[in-house]
């Protein structure tokens, strides 16, 4: 039986807002960056601080520090969970992924620089907790006081990844994709949906029969345009902007 793998970034890839301004580029499963959204809603001043602090602090560490700060201000677990569940999924993305899942020939893999609590909370609220066969992301857990404790997937005090393409220190998405394929493959086709510059490394690992569903007007498109040929990118590229366009692509990929 033919088998295919769908790989999703989470932020701006899976979760798609239906009320987006027409001139604002939309993201891969979630049409927001979950890390930023929580602070935009609950602590806008910290969101402003994070915008500048990311220049000198690793992003996962910065989010962890900011979660500690809002906890110290009295922001509760319930407030954070309510903020996450308020992020709507576009119906087109839900339809398309649910259809492929029901057909039983597609494996779903989430490869994200967000964190396990943000992702699982959002998916559960949308009835999609069983969509992904595996989620690889930064680990997080609630402590008894209601603090969300977040840490890098790759401990900074241990062995580091060997990526030369520009992945963040917390995770090399290319290495993670290769590890997943080695454990669960082979697949007749891999379909990678992403938007950010850190999605460039994993798509370099794809074959000529594989497909990249690249969101327009974001970092991944820029890197494909500037570096794709030089870096030997082999996969077919299909571009999309709105969720309805992504649904068209996914509907054409039933096997």
XYZ file of N, CA and C in Angstrom, residues 3-108:
318
model
N 2.202 4.856 0.825
C 2.201 5.628 2.080
C 2.834 6.974 1.826
N 2.255 8.008 2.435
C 2.876 9.321 2.349
C 2.957 9.941 3.734
N 3.909 10.846 3.879
C 4.125 11.562 5.133
C 3.844 13.032 4.914
N 2.986 13.595 5.758
C 2.764 15.035 5.782
C 3.481 15.601 7.007
N 4.374 16.566 6.775
C 5.109 17.225 7.850
C 4.629 18.666 7.937
N 4.283 19.089 9.138
C 3.830 20.459 9.362
C 4.695 21.149 10.402
N 5.092 22.372 10.084
C 5.415 23.327 11.119
C 4.081 23.571 11.825
N 4.059 24.180 12.981
C 2.772 24.443 13.644
C 2.354 25.891 13.479
N 3.142 26.794 14.021
C 2.787 28.212 13.945
C 2.724 28.670 12.503
N 1.677 29.358 12.175
C 1.464 29.927 10.847
C 1.372 28.867 9.759
N 1.256 27.578 10.130
C 1.173 26.530 9.122
C -0.103 25.724 9.280
N -0.373 25.285 10.511
C -1.559 24.482 10.744
C -2.737 25.350 11.138
N -2.477 26.381 11.908
C -3.525 27.124 12.582
C -3.750 28.422 11.831
N -4.875 28.503 11.108
C -5.093 29.580 10.152
C -6.271 30.452 10.542
N -6.030 31.720 10.763
C -7.111 32.623 11.115
C -8.016 32.887 9.925
N -9.323 32.881 10.179
C -10.289 33.127 9.115
C -10.629 34.599 8.988
N -10.139 35.427 9.916
C -10.503 36.840 9.922
C -9.315 37.723 9.585
N -8.355 37.177 8.870
C -7.126 37.898 8.569
C -7.384 39.081 7.639
N -6.688 40.180 7.875
C -6.729 41.317 6.952
C -6.188 40.862 5.609
N -6.815 41.255 4.498
C -6.409 40.739 3.193
C -4.993 41.068 2.793
N -4.381 42.076 3.384
C -3.019 42.429 3.012
C -1.982 41.821 3.943
N -2.458 41.074 4.940
C -1.538 40.469 5.892
C -1.259 39.036 5.480
N 0.032 38.648 5.276
C 0.292 37.272 4.920
C -0.176 36.316 6.011
N -0.838 35.210 5.619
C -1.386 34.267 6.562
C -0.407 33.119 6.779
N -0.228 32.179 8.123
C 0.888 31.198 8.349
C 0.641 29.767 8.004
N 1.606 28.033 9.083
C 1.498 26.814 8.284
C 0.257 26.069 8.795
N 0.183 25.609 10.061
C -1.067 25.015 10.556
C -1.772 26.040 11.443
N -1.045 26.812 12.209
C -1.652 27.856 13.019
C -1.322 29.212 12.415
N -2.340 30.053 12.251
C -2.081 31.331 11.601
C -1.714 32.411 12.605
N -0.915 32.031 13.539
C -0.303 32.934 14.492
C 0.970 32.251 14.956
N 1.887 33.022 15.480
C 2.995 32.440 16.206
C 2.518 32.304 17.648
N 2.347 31.081 18.119
C 1.747 30.872 19.437
C 2.572 31.526 20.546
N 3.911 31.455 20.437
C 4.758 32.088 21.446
C 4.437 33.571 21.576
N 4.356 34.244 20.447
C 4.125 35.686 20.468
C 2.689 36.025 20.850
N 1.744 35.217 20.373
C 0.334 35.507 20.589
C -0.013 35.551 22.074
N 0.499 34.615 22.848
C 0.204 34.570 24.280
C 0.575 35.897 24.954
N 1.719 36.442 24.578
C 2.167 37.680 25.211
C 1.476 38.909 24.627
N 1.109 38.847 23.356
C 0.345 39.945 22.776
C -0.990 40.122 23.498
N -1.583 38.999 23.923
C -2.873 39.042 24.598
C -2.721 39.356 26.081
N -1.771 38.725 26.730
C -1.689 38.783 28.189
C -0.671 39.778 28.742
N 0.328 40.158 27.950
C 1.375 41.071 28.447
C 2.018 41.788 27.267
N 1.319 42.737 26.651
C 1.863 43.406 25.469
C 3.213 44.067 25.687
N 3.469 44.531 26.909
C 4.765 45.155 27.165
C 5.897 44.135 27.065
N 5.634 42.906 27.502
C 6.645 41.852 27.358
C 6.815 41.463 25.897
N 5.722 41.491 25.159
C 5.827 41.199 23.720
C 6.740 42.220 23.049
N 6.629 43.488 23.428
C 7.503 44.530 22.887
C 8.945 44.274 23.294
N 9.155 43.900 24.558
C 10.508 43.595 25.026
C 11.108 42.420 24.244
N 10.311 41.380 24.010
C 10.800 40.196 23.306
C 11.246 40.532 21.886
N 10.601 41.509 21.285
C 10.933 41.886 19.915
C 12.377 42.344 19.792
N 12.860 43.057 20.817
C 14.250 43.514 20.799
C 15.193 42.513 21.462
N 14.720 41.832 22.502
C 15.579 40.919 23.258
C 15.990 39.696 22.450
N 15.215 39.343 21.428
C 15.560 38.158 20.631
C 16.871 38.326 19.876
N 17.361 39.558 19.791
C 18.633 39.788 19.123
C 19.810 39.245 19.931
N 19.629 39.117 21.256
C 20.742 38.661 22.096
C 20.387 37.472 22.997
N 19.143 36.991 22.942
C 18.745 35.851 23.759
C 18.111 34.793 22.867
N 18.544 33.536 23.026
C 17.959 32.460 22.225
C 16.442 32.425 22.448
N 15.670 32.206 21.373
C 14.230 32.435 21.421
C 13.518 31.548 22.446
N 13.813 30.255 22.500
C 13.149 29.381 23.465
C 13.452 29.822 24.889
N 14.687 30.215 25.148
C 15.050 30.729 26.470
C 14.278 32.001 26.784
N 14.118 32.849 25.789
C 13.401 34.118 25.982
C 11.934 33.869 26.311
N 11.313 32.921 25.619
C 9.919 32.589 25.916
C 9.805 32.028 27.331
N 10.737 31.171 27.719
C 10.723 30.594 29.070
C 10.849 31.690 30.127
N 11.748 32.634 29.895
C 11.913 33.745 30.840
C 10.650 34.601 30.918
N 10.017 34.817 29.786
C 8.810 35.646 29.745
C 7.632 34.944 30.411
N 7.568 33.614 30.296
C 6.536 32.863 31.017
C 6.731 32.997 32.529
N 7.970 33.010 32.968
C 8.231 33.216 34.388
C 7.778 34.608 34.830
N 7.978 35.592 33.971
C 7.594 36.969 34.306
C 6.083 37.138 34.409
N 5.336 36.549 33.481
C 3.879 36.715 33.579
C 3.326 35.903 34.750
N 3.975 34.795 35.081
C 3.562 34.037 36.265
C 3.761 34.882 37.521
N 4.886 35.577 37.592
C 5.153 36.444 38.747
C 4.147 37.589 38.849
N 3.575 37.997 37.729
C 2.555 39.046 37.718
C 1.178 38.534 38.119
N 1.030 37.223 38.220
C -0.250 36.663 38.602
C -1.062 36.089 37.461
N -0.484 36.030 36.268
C -1.184 35.411 35.142
C -1.296 33.912 35.411
N -2.496 33.380 35.277
C -2.766 32.005 35.672
C -2.679 31.024 34.499
N -2.602 29.758 34.857
C -2.656 28.690 33.853
C -3.940 28.796 33.030
N -5.059 29.057 33.709
C -6.341 29.161 33.012
C -6.331 30.287 31.986
N -5.720 31.414 32.330
C -5.647 32.529 31.379
C -4.823 32.153 30.143
N -3.713 31.480 30.364
C -2.879 31.065 29.233
C -3.628 30.060 28.360
N -4.282 29.081 28.989
C -5.026 28.080 28.224
C -6.172 28.716 27.452
N -6.875 29.653 28.077
C -7.975 30.331 27.391
C -7.477 31.141 26.199
N -6.300 31.748 26.348
C -5.711 32.498 25.241
C -5.383 31.576 24.076
N -4.798 30.440 24.383
C -4.432 29.481 23.335
C -5.668 28.947 22.617
N -6.698 28.621 23.375
C -7.884 28.035 22.754
C -8.708 29.065 21.993
N -8.422 30.349 22.194
C -9.145 31.393 21.452
C -8.614 31.557 20.030
N -7.512 30.903 19.705
C -6.928 31.011 18.369
C -7.675 30.093 17.413
N -8.421 30.635 16.450
C -9.244 29.777 15.598
C -8.462 29.092 14.490
N -8.926 27.883 14.135
C -8.413 27.188 12.961
C -9.330 27.486 11.784
N -8.730 27.701 10.635
C -9.553 27.895 9.440
C -10.218 26.566 9.076
N -11.515 26.558 8.783
C -12.214 25.305 8.446
C -11.582 24.560 7.274
N -11.003 25.281 6.318
C -10.409 24.612 5.155
C -9.246 23.726 5.567
N -8.434 24.175 6.511
C -7.304 23.377 6.950
C -7.769 22.157 7.734
N -8.802 22.342 8.555
C -9.355 21.218 9.305
C -9.933 20.182 8.346
N -10.696 20.628 7.359
C -11.286 19.707 6.383
C -10.218 18.897 5.659
N -9.209 19.599 5.171
C -8.194 18.947 4.342
C -7.395 17.914 5.123
N -6.942 18.277 6.315
C -6.137 17.338 7.101
C -6.991 16.185 7.619
N -8.233 16.469 8.014
C -9.111 15.415 8.512
C -9.435 14.407 7.411
N -9.617 14.885 6.189
C -9.905 14.006 5.060
C -8.742 13.053 4.810
N -7.524 13.584 4.774
C -6.358 12.742 4.554
C -6.175 11.746 5.693
N -6.412 12.196 6.915
C -6.274 11.303 8.070
C -7.264 10.151 7.970
N -8.503 10.453 7.582
C -9.548 9.432 7.506
C -9.267 8.400 6.420
N -8.565 8.810 5.371
C -8.257 7.881 4.279
C -7.251 6.812 4.703
N -6.488 7.084 5.749
C -5.647 6.065 6.357
C -4.323 5.775 5.685
N -3.936 6.576 4.705
C -2.681 6.324 3.998
C -1.639 7.416 4.244
N -1.971 8.375 5.096
C -1.082 9.510 5.355
C -0.684 9.537 6.826
N 0.607 9.597 7.077
C 1.147 9.787 8.417
C 1.386 11.273 8.628
N 1.032 11.790 9.810
C 1.173 13.211 10.107
C 2.246 13.409 11.179
